[in-house]
Coordinates of C-alpha atoms and ligand atoms in Angstrom, one line a residue:
X1 CA -3.0 11.9 -20.1
X2 CA -4.4 13.1 -23.5
X3 CA -3.2 16.3 -25.4
X4 CA -4.0 19.7 -24.1
X5 CA -6.1 20.5 -26.9
X6 CA -8.7 22.3 -24.7
X7 CA -8.5 25.1 -22.2
X8 CA -10.8 26.4 -19.6
X9 CA -10.7 30.0 -18.7
X10 CA -11.4 31.1 -15.2
X11 CA -11.8 34.8 -14.7
X12 CA -11.5 36.1 -11.0
X13 CA -12.0 39.8 -10.8
X14 CA -9.9 41.4 -13.3
X15 CA -7.6 38.5 -13.7
X16 CA -8.2 35.4 -16.1
X17 CA -6.4 31.9 -15.8
X18 CA -6.2 29.4 -18.6
X19 CA -6.8 25.8 -17.3
X20 CA -5.7 22.6 -19.3
X21 CA -8.6 20.2 -20.0
X22 CA -8.0 16.6 -20.7
X23 CA -9.9 13.9 -22.3
X24 CA -9.6 10.3 -21.4
X25 CA -10.5 7.3 -23.7
X26 CA -14.1 7.5 -22.1
X27 CA -16.0 9.5 -19.7
X28 CA -16.2 13.4 -18.9
X29 CA -13.0 15.6 -19.5
X30 CA -11.0 17.0 -16.9
X31 CA -10.1 20.4 -16.0
X32 CA -6.3 20.4 -14.6
X33 CA -6.5 22.8 -11.6
X34 CA -2.6 21.7 -10.1
X35 CA -1.7 25.0 -10.8
X36 CA -4.7 27.2 -9.8
X37 CA -3.7 28.0 -6.2
X38 CA -0.1 29.1 -7.3
X39 CA -1.6 31.2 -10.0
X40 CA -4.7 32.5 -8.4
X41 CA -4.2 32.0 -4.8
X42 CA -7.8 30.1 -4.5
X43 CA -8.6 26.6 -3.8
X44 CA -11.4 24.6 -5.6
X45 CA -14.3 23.6 -3.1
X46 CA -15.6 19.9 -3.3
X47 CA -16.4 18.4 0.0
X48 CA -17.6 14.7 -0.9
X49 CA -15.7 15.1 -4.2
X50 CA -18.8 15.1 -6.3
X51 CA -17.0 16.9 -9.2
X52 CA -13.2 15.9 -8.4
X53 CA -11.1 13.3 -10.5
X54 CA -8.5 12.4 -8.0
X55 CA -6.1 10.4 -10.2
X56 CA -5.6 8.7 -13.7
X57 CA -6.7 5.2 -14.1
X58 CA -7.0 2.5 -16.7
X59 CA -8.6 -0.2 -14.5
X60 CA -12.3 0.2 -14.1
X61 CA -14.8 2.6 -16.0
X62 CA -18.5 3.6 -14.9
X63 CA -20.9 5.2 -16.9
X64 CA -23.7 6.2 -14.2
X65 CA -26.1 7.3 -16.9
X66 CA -26.1 4.2 -18.8
X67 CA -25.7 1.9 -15.9
X68 CA -22.4 0.4 -17.4
X69 CA -19.3 -0.9 -15.5
X70 CA -16.4 -2.0 -17.4
X71 CA -13.3 -3.7 -16.1
X72 CA -10.2 -3.0 -18.3
X73 CA -13.0 -2.6 -20.9
X74 CA -15.0 -5.9 -20.2
X75 CA -18.5 -5.4 -18.9
X76 CA -19.3 -6.6 -15.7
X77 CA -22.5 -8.7 -17.2
X78 CA -20.2 -10.7 -19.3
X79 CA -17.4 -11.2 -16.9
X80 CA -20.1 -12.5 -14.3
X81 CA -21.5 -14.8 -16.9
X82 CA -18.5 -16.1 -18.7
X83 CA -15.5 -15.6 -16.3
X84 CA -14.7 -16.6 -12.7
X85 CA -13.5 -14.5 -10.0
X86 CA -9.5 -15.4 -10.0
X87 CA -9.6 -14.7 -13.9
X88 CA -11.3 -11.3 -13.0
X89 CA -8.7 -10.7 -10.4
X90 CA -6.0 -11.1 -13.0
X91 CA -7.7 -9.0 -15.7
X92 CA -8.1 -6.0 -12.8
X93 CA -4.4 -6.8 -11.7
X94 CA -2.5 -7.3 -15.1
X95 CA -5.0 -5.5 -17.5
X96 CA -6.1 -8.0 -19.8
X97 CA -7.6 -11.7 -20.1
X98 CA -4.9 -14.4 -19.5
X99 CA -3.9 -16.9 -21.7
X100 CA -4.5 -20.4 -20.2
X101 CA -0.9 -20.8 -18.9
X102 CA -1.2 -17.4 -17.4
X103 CA -4.3 -18.2 -15.6
X104 CA -2.9 -21.6 -14.5
X105 CA 0.2 -20.0 -13.0
X106 CA -1.9 -17.1 -11.3
X107 CA -4.1 -19.4 -9.6
X108 CA -1.4 -21.5 -8.5
X109 CA 0.2 -18.6 -6.7
X110 CA -2.8 -17.4 -5.4
X111 CA -3.8 -21.1 -4.2
X112 CA -0.2 -21.6 -2.5
X113 CA -0.6 -18.4 -0.2
X114 CA -3.7 -19.1 1.2
X115 CA -2.7 -20.2 4.5
X116 CA -1.8 -17.3 7.3
X117 CA 1.2 -17.2 9.7
X118 CA 0.2 -19.7 12.3
X119 CA 1.0 -17.1 15.3
X120 CA -1.7 -14.9 13.8
X121 CA -4.4 -17.4 15.5
X122 CA -3.4 -15.7 18.6
X123 CA -4.7 -12.3 17.4
X124 CA -8.2 -13.7 17.1
X125 CA -8.2 -14.7 20.8
X126 CA -7.8 -11.2 21.8
X127 CA -11.3 -10.3 20.7
X128 CA -14.6 -10.8 22.4
X129 CA -16.6 -13.7 20.7
X130 CA -19.3 -11.2 19.8
X131 CA -16.9 -8.7 18.2
X132 CA -18.1 -7.6 14.7
X133 CA -16.2 -9.5 12.0
X134 CA -15.0 -6.4 10.5
X135 CA -13.5 -5.4 13.5
X136 CA -11.4 -8.5 13.5
X137 CA -10.5 -8.1 9.7
X138 CA -9.2 -4.5 10.3
X139 CA -7.2 -5.6 13.0
X140 CA -5.7 -8.8 11.7
X141 CA -5.0 -7.4 8.1
X142 CA -3.3 -4.5 9.6
X143 CA -1.2 -6.9 11.7
X144 CA 0.0 -8.9 8.4
X145 CA 2.6 -6.1 8.3
X146 CA 4.3 -7.7 11.4
X147 CA 4.2 -11.1 9.9
X148 CA 5.1 -10.5 6.1
X149 CA 8.2 -8.0 6.5
X150 CA 9.5 -9.4 3.2
X151 CA 6.7 -7.7 1.3
X152 CA 6.3 -4.4 2.7
X153 CA 9.0 -2.4 0.6
X154 CA 6.6 -0.7 -1.8
X155 CA 9.8 0.6 -3.8
X156 CA 10.6 -3.1 -4.7
X157 CA 8.2 -4.1 -7.7
X158 CA 8.9 -8.0 -6.6
X159 CA 7.7 -7.2 -2.9
X160 CA 4.8 -5.3 -4.4
X161 CA 3.6 -8.6 -6.3
X162 CA 4.1 -10.7 -3.5
X163 CA 2.1 -8.4 -1.3
X164 CA -0.5 -8.4 -4.0
X165 CA -0.9 -12.3 -4.0
X166 CA -0.8 -12.7 -0.5
X167 CA -3.6 -10.1 0.1
X168 CA -5.8 -11.9 -2.4
X169 CA -5.0 -15.2 -1.2
X170 CA -5.4 -14.5 2.6
X171 CA -8.5 -12.4 2.9
X172 CA -10.9 -15.5 2.5
X173 CA -9.0 -17.3 5.1
X174 CA -9.0 -14.3 7.5
X175 CA -12.6 -13.7 6.9
X176 CA -13.6 -17.3 7.4
X177 CA -11.7 -17.3 10.9
X178 CA -13.2 -14.3 12.1
X179 CA -16.6 -16.1 11.3
X180 CA -15.5 -19.1 12.9
X181 CA -14.2 -17.3 16.0
X182 CA -17.6 -15.5 16.3
X183 CA -19.6 -18.7 16.2
X184 CA -17.0 -20.5 18.7
X185 CA -16.2 -23.3 16.0
X186 CA -12.5 -24.3 15.3
X187 CA -10.6 -22.8 12.4
X188 CA -10.8 -24.5 9.1
X189 CA -7.4 -24.6 7.1
X190 CA -7.7 -23.7 3.2
X191 CA -7.2 -26.6 0.8
X192 CA -5.3 -26.6 -2.4
X193 CA -7.5 -28.9 -4.3
X194 CA -10.6 -26.8 -4.5
X195 CA -11.4 -23.3 -6.3
X196 CA -11.1 -20.1 -4.4
X197 CA -14.9 -19.7 -3.7
X198 CA -15.4 -23.4 -2.8
X199 CA -12.4 -23.0 -0.3
X200 CA -14.0 -19.7 1.4
X201 CA -17.5 -21.9 1.7
X202 CA -15.4 -24.7 3.3
X203 CA -13.4 -22.6 5.6
X204 CA -16.8 -21.1 6.8
X205 CA -18.9 -24.0 7.1
X206 CA -16.9 -27.2 7.3
X207 CA -16.7 -28.7 10.9
X208 CA -14.2 -31.5 12.1
X209 CA -17.1 -33.9 13.0
X210 CA -17.8 -34.6 9.3
X211 CA -16.9 -34.2 5.8
X212 CA -18.0 -31.0 3.9
X213 CA -19.0 -31.4 0.2
X214 CA -19.3 -28.0 -1.3
X215 CA -22.6 -27.4 -3.1
X216 CA -21.7 -26.3 -6.8
X217 CA -24.8 -24.0 -6.6
X218 CA -23.4 -22.2 -3.8
X219 CA -20.0 -21.9 -4.9
X220 CA -20.8 -20.5 -8.3
X221 CA -23.0 -18.0 -6.5
X222 CA -20.2 -17.3 -4.2
X223 CA -18.0 -16.9 -6.9
X224 CA -20.2 -14.5 -8.9
X225 CA -20.6 -12.3 -5.7
X226 CA -16.8 -11.9 -5.5
X227 CA -16.9 -11.0 -9.1
X228 CA -19.7 -8.4 -8.8
X229 CA -17.8 -6.7 -6.0
X230 CA -14.2 -6.6 -7.2
X231 CA -13.8 -3.0 -8.2
X232 CA -15.6 0.1 -8.7
X233 CA -13.3 3.0 -9.8
X234 CA -12.6 5.5 -7.0
X235 CA -15.3 4.7 -4.3
X236 CA -14.8 5.8 -0.8
X237 CA -12.7 2.8 0.3
X238 CA -10.5 2.6 -2.8
X239 CA -9.7 6.4 -2.3
X240 CA -9.0 5.6 1.1
X241 CA -6.5 2.9 0.3
X242 CA -4.8 5.3 -2.5
X243 CA -4.5 8.2 0.2
X244 CA -3.0 5.8 2.7
X245 CA -0.7 4.4 0.2
X246 CA 0.4 8.0 -1.0
X247 CA 2.3 8.5 2.4
X248 CA 4.4 5.2 1.5
X249 CA 2.6 3.3 4.3
X250 CA 3.0 -0.5 3.6
X251 CA 0.3 -2.2 1.7
X252 CA -1.4 -4.5 4.4
X253 CA -1.9 -1.0 6.6
X254 CA -3.5 0.8 3.6
X255 CA -5.8 -2.6 2.8
X256 CA -6.8 -2.3 6.5
X257 CA -7.8 1.4 6.2
X258 CA -9.9 0.3 3.3
X259 CA -11.7 -2.2 5.2
X260 CA -12.1 0.3 8.0
X261 CA -13.7 2.7 5.4
X262 CA -16.1 0.0 3.6
X263 CA -17.5 -0.9 7.2
X264 CA -19.7 2.3 7.0
X265 CA -23.6 1.6 6.2
X266 CA -23.4 4.4 3.4
X267 CA -20.7 2.2 1.5
X268 CA -20.2 -1.5 2.2
X269 CA -22.0 -1.8 5.2
X270 CA -25.1 -1.2 3.4
X271 CA -25.5 -5.0 2.4
X272 CA -26.0 -5.7 6.1
X273 CA -28.1 -2.6 6.7
X274 CA -30.4 -3.4 3.7
X275 CA -31.0 -6.9 4.9
X276 CA -31.8 -5.7 8.4
X277 CA -34.1 -3.1 7.0
X278 CA -36.0 -5.7 4.6
X279 CA -36.4 -8.0 7.8
X280 CA -37.7 -4.8 9.7
X281 CA -40.3 -4.1 7.0
X282 CA -41.0 -7.8 7.2
X283 CA -44.4 -7.9 5.0
X284 CA -45.2 -6.1 1.9
X285 CA -48.2 -4.2 3.4
X286 CA -45.5 -2.2 5.4
X287 CA -43.4 -0.9 2.6
X288 CA -45.4 2.3 2.0
X289 CA -44.7 3.3 5.5
X290 CA -41.0 2.8 4.9
X291 CA -41.0 4.7 1.7
X292 CA -42.8 7.7 3.2
X293 CA -40.0 7.6 5.8
X294 CA -37.2 7.5 3.2
X295 CA -38.8 10.6 1.6
X296 CA -39.4 12.6 4.8
X297 CA -36.5 15.0 5.1
X298 CA -37.1 15.2 8.9
X299 CA -36.4 11.3 9.0
X300 CA -32.7 10.2 9.0
X301 CA -34.1 6.6 7.5
X302 CA -32.9 6.0 3.8
X303 CA -33.6 2.8 1.8
X304 CA -30.7 0.9 2.2
X305 CA -29.4 -0.9 -0.8
X306 CA -30.9 2.2 -3.0
X307 CA -29.0 5.3 -4.6
X308 CA -25.6 5.7 -5.8
X309 CA -23.3 8.6 -6.2
X310 CA -22.3 7.8 -9.9
X311 CA -25.4 5.2 -11.1
X312 CA -28.3 7.5 -12.0
X313 CA -29.7 4.3 -13.8
X314 CA -29.6 0.8 -12.5
X315 CA -26.5 -0.5 -10.9
X316 CA -25.6 -3.2 -13.5
X317 CA -24.4 -5.5 -10.5
X318 CA -27.8 -5.1 -8.8
X319 CA -29.3 -6.6 -12.3
X320 CA -27.2 -9.6 -12.3
X321 CA -27.4 -10.0 -8.4
X322 CA -31.2 -10.0 -8.7
X323 CA -31.3 -12.6 -11.2
X324 CA -28.7 -14.7 -9.4
X325 CA -31.1 -14.3 -6.4
X326 CA -33.8 -15.8 -8.2
X327 CA -31.8 -18.7 -9.5
X328 CA -29.8 -19.6 -6.3
X329 CA -33.1 -19.4 -4.1
X330 CA -35.0 -21.6 -6.8
X331 CA -32.0 -24.2 -6.6
X332 CA -31.8 -24.2 -3.3
X333 CA -35.6 -25.0 -3.0
X334 CA -36.2 -21.6 -1.0
X335 CA -39.7 -21.1 -2.1
X336 CA -41.2 -17.6 -1.6
X337 CA -38.4 -16.2 0.6
X338 CA -40.4 -13.4 2.3
X339 CA -37.5 -11.2 2.3
X340 CA -37.0 -11.6 -1.4
X341 CA -40.6 -10.8 -1.7
X342 CA -40.5 -7.7 0.2
X343 CA -37.2 -6.4 -1.8
X344 CA -38.9 -6.9 -5.0
X345 CA -42.1 -5.1 -3.9
X346 CA -40.1 -2.6 -2.4
X347 CA -38.0 -2.0 -5.7
X348 CA -41.4 -2.0 -7.8
X349 CA -43.0 0.6 -5.5
X350 CA -40.2 2.7 -5.2
X351 CA -39.4 2.9 -8.8
X352 CA -43.0 4.0 -9.2
X353 CA -42.5 6.9 -7.1
X354 CA -41.4 10.3 -8.3
X355 CA -39.4 10.9 -5.3
X356 CA -37.0 7.9 -6.4
X357 CA -37.1 8.4 -10.2
X358 CA -36.8 12.3 -10.2
X359 CA -33.6 11.9 -7.7
X360 CA -32.4 8.9 -10.0
X361 CA -32.4 6.6 -7.1
X362 CA -32.1 2.9 -8.2
X363 CA -31.3 -0.3 -6.4
X364 CA -27.4 -0.8 -6.2
X365 CA -25.3 -3.8 -5.5
X366 CA -26.1 -4.0 -1.9
X367 CA -29.9 -4.4 -2.3
X368 CA -30.1 -8.0 -3.3
X369 CA -26.5 -9.3 -2.3
X370 CA -27.9 -9.9 1.3
X371 CA -30.7 -12.1 0.4
X372 CA -28.4 -14.5 -1.5
X373 CA -25.9 -14.5 1.3
X374 CA -28.4 -15.2 3.9
X375 CA -29.9 -18.1 1.9
X376 CA -26.4 -19.5 1.8
X377 CA -26.0 -19.5 5.5
X378 CA -24.4 -16.4 6.2
X379 CA -25.3 -14.2 9.3
X380 CA -25.8 -10.6 8.2
X381 CA -22.5 -9.6 10.1
X382 CA -20.3 -11.5 7.5
X383 CA -21.9 -9.8 4.5
X384 CA -19.5 -6.7 4.4
X385 CA -16.6 -9.0 5.3
X386 CA -17.5 -11.0 2.1
X387 CA -17.7 -7.5 0.3
X388 CA -14.2 -6.9 1.7
X389 CA -12.6 -10.4 0.4
X390 CA -13.9 -9.5 -3.1
X391 CA -12.9 -5.6 -3.2
X392 CA -9.3 -6.6 -1.9
X393 CA -8.5 -7.3 -5.7
X394 CA -9.8 -3.9 -6.6
X395 CA -8.0 -2.0 -3.8
X396 CA -4.7 -3.8 -4.5
X397 CA -5.0 -3.2 -8.2
X398 CA -5.6 0.5 -7.8
X399 CA -2.7 0.6 -5.2
X400 CA -0.3 -1.1 -7.6
X401 CA -1.2 1.3 -10.4
X402 CA -0.8 4.4 -8.1
X403 CA 2.5 3.3 -6.7
X404 CA 4.0 2.8 -10.0
X405 CA 2.8 6.2 -11.2
X406 CA 6.0 8.3 -11.6
X407 CA 3.7 11.4 -10.7
X408 CA 3.0 9.8 -7.3
X409 CA 2.5 12.7 -5.0
X410 CA 1.4 12.5 -1.2
X411 CA -2.5 13.1 -1.0
X412 CA -3.0 16.6 1.0
X413 CA -6.2 18.4 0.3
X414 CA -6.9 22.2 1.8
X415 CA -10.0 23.5 3.3
X416 CA -12.3 26.6 3.4
X417 CA -11.3 27.7 6.8
X418 CA -14.5 28.9 8.8
X419 CA -12.8 29.0 12.3
X420 CA -11.5 31.9 14.6
X421 CA -9.1 34.3 13.2
X422 CA -5.9 35.2 15.2
X423 CA -6.3 36.0 18.9
X424 CA -4.2 36.1 22.1
X425 CA -4.3 33.5 24.7
X426 CA -6.0 34.7 27.8
X427 CA -4.6 33.6 31.3
X428 CA -7.1 31.6 33.3
X429 CA -7.1 34.2 36.0
X430 CA -8.3 36.7 33.6
X431 CA -11.2 34.5 32.1
Ligands
LIG1 C1 -21.6 1.2 -2.3 O1 -19.1 4.7 -4.6 C2 -19.2 3.3 -4.9 O2 -19.1 3.0 -6.0 C3 -19.9 2.5 -3.6 C4 -19.9 1.1 -4.1 C5 -18.9 0.4 -4.7 O3 -18.9 -0.8 -5.2 O4 -17.6 0.7 -4.0 O5 -20.9 1.1 -5.4 C6 -20.8 0.5 -3.1 O6 -21.4 1.8 -1.2 C7 -22.9 1.2 -2.7 C8 -24.0 2.2 -2.1 C9 -24.4 1.6 -0.7 N1 -25.1 2.3 0.2 C10 -26.5 2.5 0.4 O7 -27.3 1.9 -0.2 C11 -26.9 3.4 1.4 C12 -28.1 4.2 1.0 N2 -27.6 5.2 -0.1 C13 -27.4 6.3 0.2 O8 -26.9 6.8 1.6 C14 -26.7 7.2 -0.8 O9 -27.8 7.1 -1.9 C15 -25.3 7.2 -1.1 C16 -24.5 7.2 0.0 C17 -25.1 5.8 -1.8 C18 -25.2 8.1 -2.4 O10 -25.0 9.2 -1.5 P1 -24.8 10.7 -2.5 O11 -24.4 10.5 -3.7 O12 -24.1 11.7 -1.5 O13 -26.2 11.5 -2.7 P2 -27.1 12.2 -1.6 O14 -26.8 11.8 -0.1 O15 -26.5 13.7 -1.9 O16 -28.6 12.1 -2.1 C19 -29.1 12.8 -3.2 C20 -30.5 12.9 -2.7 C21 -30.6 13.6 -1.3 O17 -32.0 14.1 -1.3 P3 -32.0 15.8 -1.6 O18 -31.0 16.2 -0.4 O19 -31.4 16.0 -2.8 O20 -33.5 16.2 -1.2 O21 -31.2 11.6 -2.7 C22 -31.8 11.1 -1.3 C23 -30.9 12.0 -0.5 O22 -31.8 12.6 0.7 N3 -31.2 10.1 -1.1 C24 -31.9 9.0 -0.8 C25 -31.4 7.8 -0.7 N4 -30.1 8.0 -1.3 C26 -29.9 9.4 -1.6 N5 -33.3 9.1 -0.1 C27 -33.7 7.9 0.2 N6 -33.1 6.6 0.3 C28 -31.8 6.8 -0.2 N7 -31.2 5.3 -0.1

């Protein structure tokens, strides 16, 4: 926390209250209101947390006006181009680029934790085959606390480290198993001789009846999608993980809470909702109708994959994803993919419309990702599980940072009460 060189003065009636202002290494200053209620007897009011910093963090910085995203200071476009997902995991988890030896050790530790307890297979059998894979992931990840007791004591730094590696390593396995279960195919075990993204593709698409060769174009695209979704400051699901962890709950239960929050169409579920929207639009001539609906206050329809709480410029991840969509579809020989054509025309028409530009609504990470995932062979129901696989490193990194903070307190917001004031109970015979 930087020095308290500046102070804000809040005047309520005849009383004034001095509130310290802190500056970070980048981004807006913060006004420390922790003592406000004790001093002034009032709460601040910020439903949706549009102006609230919930914590200190050194992991990810977003400049919404510039459309800039940094992980431990490294720009996302450079990481997407030059790094790979497990190295990005190392950067997020430990704070800097690894040496070759550090990277080799980290990748080896993750690789050797990719299998799940054999008995967990039976958890899948309890679900209907048509269960959404996110419903399975919430359940199975939460159940990990029943199988990995030796890494649930959050006061033990070693157990925190083991739980972190286990989560990063096992999420692809669980997501792939959820997919296989939904299509009635046998589970495919992970392998130790292929990279993280290739392993995930193989666990999803290999069948016992024949050998499976990973397409290097697909594994590079998969790895880049993992990198682009890895972490994003204090978004809804990360804030959920932090709040759950603040009570001392075990890491697996907290990650399960994050998965549940990510599922929503306003958050990680937008990639599935966006592709379904693009399919519903179908052809470019229908775009004006949908843009009109998105602008209509009386119509709940919103352009999925558009807009963002923080970005008031292009989401830098969307730029990389759009370029990747062109490359992957071209390399896969998918000529003139109709969904991609609709997406590009929709983006063009929306960004030519004052409604979107005045409200600073641009494509976000979810606008193009579904097009690539669909071209790779995934059903829309797997889009958000893939987001969850990637975001696990973000949740875990933020969780570790919070648990290690000596100032850790349980998160317990207050409210503006608008309900009935005190009144006496009336017996039923008198009502
Ligand atoms: C993710 O937080 C993160 O970092 C999330 C994420 C991550 O990596 O973790 O980046 C991942 O969740 C990306 C966002 C995915 N969601 C969608 O694409 C769903 C569609 N977008 C919206 O629902 C919306 O833009 C949100 C939820 C993303 C942001 O909502 P805000 O910040 O609360 O903004 P808002 O709802 O107050 O909207 C401001 C105005 C409103 O109009 P007015 O009431 O001011 O007249 O913009 C309008 C909204 O109606 N608006 C849209 C719109 N998004 C906002 N209008 C049409 N289409 C949209 N998509």
